[in-house]
Amino acid sequence: MEEAKGLVRRVHLVKFKDGTPPARIEEILKNYANLVNLIEPLKSWHMGKNVSIMNLDQGFTHVFEVTFESVEGLAEYADHPIHTEFSKQTRPHLDKVIVITYEPTVFCT
Amino acid sequence: MEEAKGLVRRVHLVKFKDGTPPARIEEILKNYANLVNLIEPLKSWHMGKNVSIMNLDQGFTHVFEVTFESVEGLAEYADHPIHTEFSKQTRPHLDKVIVITYEPTVFCT
């Protein structure tokens, strides 16, 4: 299986706190999506709400897929002040989160 | 945020059992990847090994992304005898798994 050279993807599974107002969640999603316009090495951003009926979802409500041009690009993103501020504003609203970083077998944008 | 009409994606986070031989894992990965050639509504398949250093990965070792043409296509895949047999052969080797189904904001293949 061929790996896309250098590209790095992160999948976040997130459960927002029950008490977070839907309007605040929408604001967070818009701000998160907008990072792709503000932080150069962040090449693509996708999300979706969990609609699983398999009962294997551990209560996670959202999936986010973010793709970077390289390991160095991911590091630049992680330390970028705009990302740091976004994380600081968002973290209090998260009940739980899983983050997996990987090099996908085939690149998709 | 625009949703890709009708398309459905599943993300699986998987931790293989410590006792599963690497060669058996490789065989499972090859068989899993090959489902895209055998089950028509399965439109794309990607995977990656976890390389996260964030300590938010709960020990999951692999990510799989599988994309379907529709909710009906996902149902057809889920019940397909080739998929059922693959699942039956694979399940004993899984320590834990999370499955999230969602409609991605932008389609990627």
CSV table of C-alpha atoms in Angstrom, one decimal:
chain,number,residue,atom,x,y,z
A,1,MET,CA,0.0,0.0,0.0
A,2,GLU,CA,1.5,3.3,-1.1
A,3,GLU,CA,1.8,6.1,1.3
A,4,ALA,CA,1.3,9.7,0.2
A,5,LYS,CA,4.8,11.1,0.5
A,6,GLY,CA,5.1,13.4,3.4
A,7,LEU,CA,1.4,14.1,3.9
A,8,VAL,CA,0.1,13.9,7.4
A,9,ARG,CA,-3.5,13.7,8.6
A,10,ARG,CA,-5.1,14.0,12.0
A,11,VAL,CA,-8.5,12.6,12.9
A,12,HIS,CA,-10.1,14.1,16.0
A,13,LEU,CA,-13.1,12.4,17.6
A,14,VAL,CA,-14.8,14.9,19.8
A,15,LYS,CA,-17.7,14.9,22.3
A,16,PHE,CA,-18.9,18.4,23.2
A,17,LYS,CA,-20.2,18.9,26.7
A,18,ASP,CA,-23.9,18.5,27.1
A,19,GLY,CA,-24.1,22.0,28.5
A,20,THR,CA,-22.5,23.7,25.5
A,21,PRO,CA,-25.1,25.7,23.6
A,22,PRO,CA,-25.6,24.6,20.0
A,23,ALA,CA,-24.9,28.1,18.8
A,24,ARG,CA,-21.5,28.0,20.6
A,25,ILE,CA,-20.8,24.6,18.9
A,26,GLU,CA,-21.6,26.2,15.5
A,27,GLU,CA,-19.3,29.1,16.2
A,28,ILE,CA,-16.5,26.7,17.1
A,29,LEU,CA,-17.0,24.7,13.9
A,30,LYS,CA,-16.9,27.8,11.8
A,31,ASN,CA,-13.8,29.1,13.5
A,32,TYR,CA,-12.2,25.6,13.2
A,33,ALA,CA,-13.0,25.4,9.4
A,34,ASN,CA,-11.6,28.9,8.9
A,35,LEU,CA,-8.1,27.9,10.2
A,36,VAL,CA,-7.5,26.4,6.7
A,37,ASN,CA,-7.6,30.0,5.4
A,38,LEU,CA,-5.3,31.3,8.1
A,39,ILE,CA,-2.6,28.7,8.7
A,40,GLU,CA,-0.7,27.9,5.5
A,41,PRO,CA,0.5,24.3,6.1
A,42,LEU,CA,-3.1,23.2,7.0
A,43,LYS,CA,-4.1,21.9,3.5
A,44,SER,CA,-7.6,20.6,4.1
A,45,TRP,CA,-10.3,20.4,6.7
A,46,HIS,CA,-13.4,18.2,6.8
A,47,MET,CA,-15.9,17.4,9.5
A,48,GLY,CA,-19.1,15.4,10.1
A,49,LYS,CA,-21.6,14.7,12.8
A,50,ASN,CA,-21.8,11.2,14.1
A,51,VAL,CA,-24.8,9.4,12.7
A,52,SER,CA,-23.7,5.9,13.6
A,53,ILE,CA,-26.2,3.3,14.7
A,54,MET,CA,-23.6,0.7,15.6
A,55,ASN,CA,-23.2,1.5,19.3
A,56,LEU,CA,-19.4,1.5,18.8
A,57,ASP,CA,-19.1,5.3,18.9
A,58,GLN,CA,-18.5,5.8,22.7
A,59,GLY,CA,-20.7,8.9,22.6
A,60,PHE,CA,-18.4,11.0,20.3
A,61,THR,CA,-20.5,13.6,18.5
A,62,HIS,CA,-18.2,14.9,15.7
A,63,VAL,CA,-15.3,13.8,13.5
A,64,PHE,CA,-12.7,16.2,12.2
A,65,GLU,CA,-10.1,15.4,9.5
A,66,VAL,CA,-7.2,17.8,9.0
A,67,THR,CA,-4.4,17.3,6.5
A,68,PHE,CA,-1.0,18.8,6.5
A,69,GLU,CA,1.7,19.1,3.9
A,70,SER,CA,4.3,17.5,6.1
A,71,VAL,CA,5.3,16.6,9.6
A,72,GLU,CA,7.0,20.0,9.8
A,73,GLY,CA,3.8,21.7,8.7
A,74,LEU,CA,1.9,19.9,11.4
A,75,ALA,CA,4.4,21.2,14.0
A,76,GLU,CA,4.1,24.7,12.6
A,77,TYR,CA,0.3,24.5,12.8
A,78,ALA,CA,0.4,23.1,16.4
A,79,ASP,CA,2.5,26.0,17.6
A,80,HIS,CA,0.8,28.7,15.5
A,81,PRO,CA,-0.7,31.4,17.8
A,82,ILE,CA,-4.1,31.4,15.9
A,83,HIS,CA,-4.3,27.6,16.5
A,84,THR,CA,-3.2,27.9,20.1
A,85,GLU,CA,-5.9,30.6,20.7
A,86,PHE,CA,-8.6,28.4,19.0
A,87,SER,CA,-7.6,25.4,21.2
A,88,LYS,CA,-7.7,27.5,24.3
A,89,GLN,CA,-11.2,28.8,23.5
A,90,THR,CA,-12.5,25.4,22.5
A,91,ARG,CA,-11.1,23.1,25.2
A,92,PRO,CA,-13.5,24.1,28.0
A,93,HIS,CA,-16.4,22.9,25.8
A,94,LEU,CA,-15.0,19.4,25.2
A,95,ASP,CA,-16.2,16.4,27.2
A,96,LYS,CA,-13.7,14.1,25.6
A,97,VAL,CA,-11.4,13.9,22.6
A,98,ILE,CA,-9.3,11.3,20.8
A,99,VAL,CA,-6.6,12.5,18.4
A,100,ILE,CA,-4.8,10.1,16.0
A,101,THR,CA,-2.1,11.3,13.6
A,102,TYR,CA,-1.2,9.2,10.6
A,103,GLU,CA,0.2,9.2,7.1
A,104,PRO,CA,-2.7,8.1,4.8
A,105,THR,CA,-2.2,5.5,2.2
A,106,VAL,CA,-3.6,7.7,-0.5
A,107,PHE,CA,-3.9,11.5,-0.3
A,108,CYS,CA,-7.3,13.1,-0.4
A,109,THR,CA,-8.0,16.8,-0.2
B,1,MET,CA,-20.7,24.2,5.5
B,2,GLU,CA,-21.7,22.1,2.5
B,3,GLU,CA,-22.3,18.4,2.9
B,4,ALA,CA,-21.4,16.1,0.0
B,5,LYS,CA,-24.9,14.9,-1.0
B,6,GLY,CA,-25.6,11.4,-0.1
B,7,LEU,CA,-22.0,10.3,0.6
B,8,VAL,CA,-21.3,8.5,3.8
B,9,ARG,CA,-18.0,7.9,5.5
B,10,ARG,CA,-16.9,5.7,8.4
B,11,VAL,CA,-13.9,6.2,10.5
B,12,HIS,CA,-12.7,3.1,12.4
B,13,LEU,CA,-10.1,3.5,15.1
B,14,VAL,CA,-8.6,0.1,15.9
B,15,LYS,CA,-6.2,-1.4,18.4
B,16,PHE,CA,-5.0,-4.8,17.4
B,17,LYS,CA,-4.3,-7.3,20.2
B,18,ASP,CA,-0.7,-7.3,21.4
B,19,GLY,CA,-0.5,-11.1,20.6
B,20,THR,CA,-1.6,-10.7,16.9
B,21,PRO,CA,1.5,-11.5,14.7
B,22,PRO,CA,2.5,-8.6,12.4
B,23,ALA,CA,2.1,-10.9,9.4
B,24,ARG,CA,-1.5,-11.5,10.4
B,25,ILE,CA,-2.1,-7.8,10.7
B,26,GLU,CA,-0.6,-7.2,7.3
B,27,GLU,CA,-2.9,-9.9,5.9
B,28,ILE,CA,-5.9,-8.3,7.5
B,29,LEU,CA,-4.9,-4.9,6.0
B,30,LYS,CA,-4.6,-6.3,2.5
B,31,ASN,CA,-7.9,-8.2,2.7
B,32,TYR,CA,-9.6,-5.0,4.1
B,33,ALA,CA,-8.1,-2.8,1.3
B,34,ASN,CA,-9.3,-5.4,-1.3
B,35,LEU,CA,-12.9,-5.0,-0.2
B,36,VAL,CA,-13.1,-1.9,-2.4
B,37,ASN,CA,-12.6,-4.2,-5.4
B,38,LEU,CA,-15.2,-6.6,-4.3
B,39,ILE,CA,-18.1,-4.6,-2.9
B,40,GLU,CA,-19.5,-2.1,-5.3
B,41,PRO,CA,-20.9,0.6,-3.0
B,42,LEU,CA,-17.6,0.9,-1.1
B,43,LYS,CA,-16.1,3.8,-3.1
B,44,SER,CA,-12.8,4.4,-1.3
B,45,TRP,CA,-10.6,3.0,1.4
B,46,HIS,CA,-7.7,4.6,3.2
B,47,MET,CA,-5.7,3.7,6.2
B,48,GLY,CA,-2.8,4.9,8.3
B,49,LYS,CA,-0.8,3.8,11.4
B,50,ASN,CA,-1.0,6.0,14.4
B,51,VAL,CA,2.1,8.1,14.8
B,52,SER,CA,0.7,10.6,17.3
B,53,ILE,CA,2.9,11.9,20.0
B,54,MET,CA,0.0,13.9,21.7
B,55,ASN,CA,-0.9,11.1,24.2
B,56,LEU,CA,-4.6,11.6,23.2
B,57,ASP,CA,-4.8,8.4,21.2
B,58,GLN,CA,-6.0,5.9,23.8
B,59,GLY,CA,-3.6,3.3,22.4
B,60,PHE,CA,-5.3,3.0,19.0
B,61,THR,CA,-2.9,1.7,16.4
B,62,HIS,CA,-4.7,2.2,13.1
B,63,VAL,CA,-7.2,4.5,11.4
B,64,PHE,CA,-9.4,3.4,8.5
B,65,GLU,CA,-11.5,5.6,6.4
B,66,VAL,CA,-14.1,4.0,4.2
B,67,THR,CA,-16.5,6.0,2.0
B,68,PHE,CA,-19.8,4.9,0.5
B,69,GLU,CA,-22.0,6.3,-2.2
B,70,SER,CA,-25.1,6.5,0.0
B,71,VAL,CA,-26.7,5.3,3.3
B,72,GLU,CA,-28.2,2.4,1.3
B,73,GLY,CA,-24.7,1.6,0.0
B,74,LEU,CA,-23.4,1.4,3.5
B,75,ALA,CA,-26.3,-0.9,4.4
B,76,GLU,CA,-25.5,-3.1,1.4
B,77,TYR,CA,-21.8,-3.3,2.4
B,78,ALA,CA,-22.6,-4.0,6.0
B,79,ASP,CA,-24.7,-7.0,5.0
B,80,HIS,CA,-22.6,-8.2,2.2
B,81,PRO,CA,-21.3,-11.8,2.8
B,82,ILE,CA,-17.7,-10.9,1.8
B,83,HIS,CA,-17.7,-8.1,4.4
B,84,THR,CA,-19.4,-10.3,7.0
B,85,GLU,CA,-16.8,-13.0,6.5
B,86,PHE,CA,-14.0,-10.4,6.7
B,87,SER,CA,-15.4,-9.1,10.0
B,88,LYS,CA,-15.7,-12.6,11.4
B,89,GLN,CA,-12.1,-13.3,10.6
B,90,THR,CA,-10.8,-10.0,11.9
B,91,ARG,CA,-12.8,-9.4,15.1
B,92,PRO,CA,-10.8,-12.0,17.3
B,93,HIS,CA,-7.7,-9.9,16.6
B,94,LEU,CA,-9.1,-6.6,17.8
B,95,ASP,CA,-8.4,-5.3,21.3
B,96,LYS,CA,-10.8,-2.4,20.9
B,97,VAL,CA,-12.5,-0.4,18.1
B,98,ILE,CA,-14.4,2.8,17.7
B,99,VAL,CA,-16.7,3.3,14.7
B,100,ILE,CA,-18.1,6.7,13.7
B,101,THR,CA,-20.3,7.2,10.7
B,102,TYR,CA,-20.8,10.6,9.2
B,103,GLU,CA,-21.6,12.7,6.1
B,104,PRO,CA,-18.4,14.6,5.4
B,105,THR,CA,-18.6,18.3,4.6
B,106,VAL,CA,-16.6,17.9,1.4
B,107,PHE,CA,-16.2,14.6,-0.4
B,108,CYS,CA,-12.8,13.2,-0.9
B,109,THR,CA,-11.9,9.9,-2.6
